[in-house]
PDB file of C-alpha atoms in Angstrom:
ATOM      1  CA  LEU A   1      -0.627 -16.519  -1.384  1.00 95.00           C
ATOM      2  CA  LEU A   2       0.144 -12.804  -1.001  1.00 96.00           C
ATOM      3  CA  GLU A   3       0.527 -12.905   2.755  1.00 97.00           C
ATOM      4  CA  SER A   4       2.678 -16.040   2.639  1.00 96.00           C
ATOM      5  CA  VAL A   5       5.056 -14.329   0.200  1.00 97.00           C
ATOM      6  CA  ALA A   6       5.409 -11.389   2.581  1.00 97.00           C
ATOM      7  CA  HIS A   7       5.896 -13.636   5.624  1.00 96.00           C
ATOM      8  CA  ARG A   8       8.868 -15.297   3.887  1.00 96.00           C
ATOM      9  CA  HIS A   9      10.701 -12.021   3.240  1.00 97.00           C
ATOM     10  CA  PRO A  10      13.436 -11.527   5.876  1.00 96.00           C
ATOM     11  CA  LYS A  11      12.924  -7.750   6.133  1.00 96.00           C
ATOM     12  CA  VAL A  12       9.136  -7.825   6.563  1.00 96.00           C
ATOM     13  CA  LEU A  13       8.233  -7.393  10.222  1.00 96.00           C
ATOM     14  CA  ALA A  14       6.194 -10.117  11.931  1.00 95.00           C
ATOM     15  CA  GLU A  15       4.121  -7.536  13.836  1.00 96.00           C
ATOM     16  CA  PRO A  16       1.851  -6.224  12.621  1.00 96.00           C
ATOM     17  CA  PRO A  17       1.495  -9.181  10.282  1.00 97.00           C
ATOM     18  CA  PRO A  18       1.275  -8.734   6.505  1.00 97.00           C
ATOM     19  CA  HIS A  19      -2.268  -8.270   5.274  1.00 97.00           C
ATOM     20  CA  ALA A  20      -3.765  -8.746   1.793  1.00 97.00           C
ATOM     21  CA  LEU A  21      -6.871  -6.839   0.724  1.00 97.00           C
ATOM     22  CA  PHE A  22      -9.179  -7.423  -2.223  1.00 96.00           C
ATOM     23  CA  LYS A  23      -9.691  -3.991  -3.776  1.00 95.00           C
ATOM     24  CA  GLY A  24     -12.127  -4.854  -6.558  1.00 95.00           C
ATOM     25  CA  TYR A  25     -12.296  -5.688 -10.223  1.00 93.00           C
ATOM     26  CA  SER A  26     -10.948  -3.710 -13.147  1.00 85.00           C
ATOM     27  CA  ASP A  27     -11.547  -4.346 -16.861  1.00 81.00           C
ATOM     28  CA  SER A  28      -9.408  -7.476 -17.027  1.00 79.00           C
ATOM     29  CA  ALA A  29      -8.142  -8.158 -13.507  1.00 84.00           C
ATOM     30  CA  ALA A  30      -8.949  -8.679  -9.867  1.00 88.00           C
ATOM     31  CA  ASP A  31      -7.058  -6.032  -7.886  1.00 92.00           C
ATOM     32  CA  PHE A  32      -5.354  -6.841  -4.581  1.00 94.00           C
ATOM     33  CA  GLU A  33      -3.173  -4.832  -2.235  1.00 96.00           C
ATOM     34  CA  LEU A  34      -0.494  -6.325  -0.001  1.00 96.00           C
ATOM     35  CA  ARG A  35       0.396  -4.393   3.139  1.00 96.00           C
ATOM     36  CA  ALA A  36       3.539  -5.241   5.055  1.00 96.00           C
ATOM     37  CA  TRP A  37       5.680  -3.380   7.571  1.00 96.00           C
ATOM     38  CA  THR A  38       9.442  -2.977   7.310  1.00 95.00           C
ATOM     39  CA  ASP A  39      11.982  -0.420   8.439  1.00 93.00           C
ATOM     40  CA  TYR A  40      11.873   2.815   6.461  1.00 90.00           C
ATOM     41  CA  ALA A  41      15.367   2.432   5.009  1.00 91.00           C
ATOM     42  CA  SER A  42      14.415  -0.903   3.400  1.00 91.00           C
ATOM     43  CA  ALA A  43      10.968   0.050   2.127  1.00 94.00           C
ATOM     44  CA  THR A  44      11.795   0.545  -1.564  1.00 95.00           C
ATOM     45  CA  ASP A  45      13.859  -2.640  -1.790  1.00 96.00           C
ATOM     46  CA  VAL A  46      11.237  -4.668   0.065  1.00 96.00           C
ATOM     47  CA  GLN A  47       8.459  -3.362  -2.180  1.00 96.00           C
ATOM     48  CA  SER A  48      10.460  -4.353  -5.259  1.00 97.00           C
ATOM     49  CA  ASP A  49      11.293  -7.769  -3.810  1.00 97.00           C
ATOM     50  CA  LEU A  50       7.662  -8.447  -2.898  1.00 97.00           C
ATOM     51  CA  THR A  51       6.403  -7.383  -6.321  1.00 95.00           C
ATOM     52  CA  ALA A  52       8.739  -9.852  -8.021  1.00 96.00           C
ATOM     53  CA  ALA A  53       8.058 -12.610  -5.479  1.00 97.00           C
ATOM     54  CA  VAL A  54       4.278 -12.242  -5.824  1.00 96.00           C
ATOM     55  CA  TYR A  55       4.570 -12.489  -9.607  1.00 94.00           C
ATOM     56  CA  GLU A  56       6.713 -15.633  -9.337  1.00 95.00           C
ATOM     57  CA  ALA A  57       4.449 -17.281  -6.729  1.00 96.00           C
ATOM     58  CA  ALA A  58       1.257 -16.461  -8.636  1.00 94.00           C
ATOM     59  CA  SER A  59       2.735 -17.737 -11.906  1.00 93.00           C
ATOM     60  CA  ALA A  60       3.890 -20.955 -10.201  1.00 96.00           C
ATOM     61  CA  ALA A  61       0.369 -21.398  -8.799  1.00 95.00           C
ATOM     62  CA  GLY A  62      -1.108 -21.117 -12.295  1.00 93.00           C
ATOM     63  CA  PHE A  63      -2.455 -17.575 -12.144  1.00 89.00           C
ATOM     64  CA  GLY A  64      -2.228 -15.507 -15.284  1.00 84.00           C
ATOM     65  CA  PHE A  65      -1.603 -11.809 -15.598  1.00 81.00           C
ATOM     66  CA  PRO A  66      -3.461  -9.596 -18.053  1.00 74.00           C
ATOM     67  CA  GLN A  67      -1.310  -8.036 -20.713  1.00 74.00           C
ATOM     68  CA  PRO A  68      -1.967  -4.451 -21.725  1.00 67.00           C
ATOM     69  CA  SER A  69      -3.599  -4.109 -25.089  1.00 67.00           C
ATOM     70  CA  SER A  70      -3.399  -1.042 -27.217  1.00 65.00           C
ATOM     71  CA  ALA A  71      -5.673  -1.613 -30.122  1.00 59.00           C
ATOM     72  CA  ALA A  72      -5.743   1.559 -32.151  1.00 61.00           C
ATOM     73  CA  PRO A  73      -8.426   1.742 -34.807  1.00 63.00           C
ATOM     74  CA  THR A  74      -7.010   1.612 -38.315  1.00 63.00           C
ATOM     75  CA  PRO A  75      -8.414   4.025 -40.845  1.00 67.00           C
ATOM     76  CA  ALA A  76     -10.472   2.566 -43.648  1.00 67.00           C
ATOM     77  CA  ALA A  77      -8.772   2.359 -47.018  1.00 64.00           C
ATOM     78  CA  PRO A  78      -9.916   5.095 -49.406  1.00 68.00           C
ATOM     79  CA  ALA A  79     -12.463   4.056 -51.996  1.00 67.00           C
ATOM     80  CA  ARG A  80     -11.118   3.787 -55.559  1.00 66.00           C
TER      81      ARG A  80
END
């Protein structure tokens, strides 16, 4: 999925081909890295485009994304 998204982007170079790596697991996710070559001037735009395109493709394929949780402990009510 990741590599196919990169292959479809018009500014990603065909050689070397895009490459996806499995980096490991975190608390609530499987972490991947997508590597793709483009010209230096387009790098920031291409990275942004690929981030959005990966999200859209993964969502369309039924993958979910973990949402950050910030559960702060609440203090106990004082005894009366």
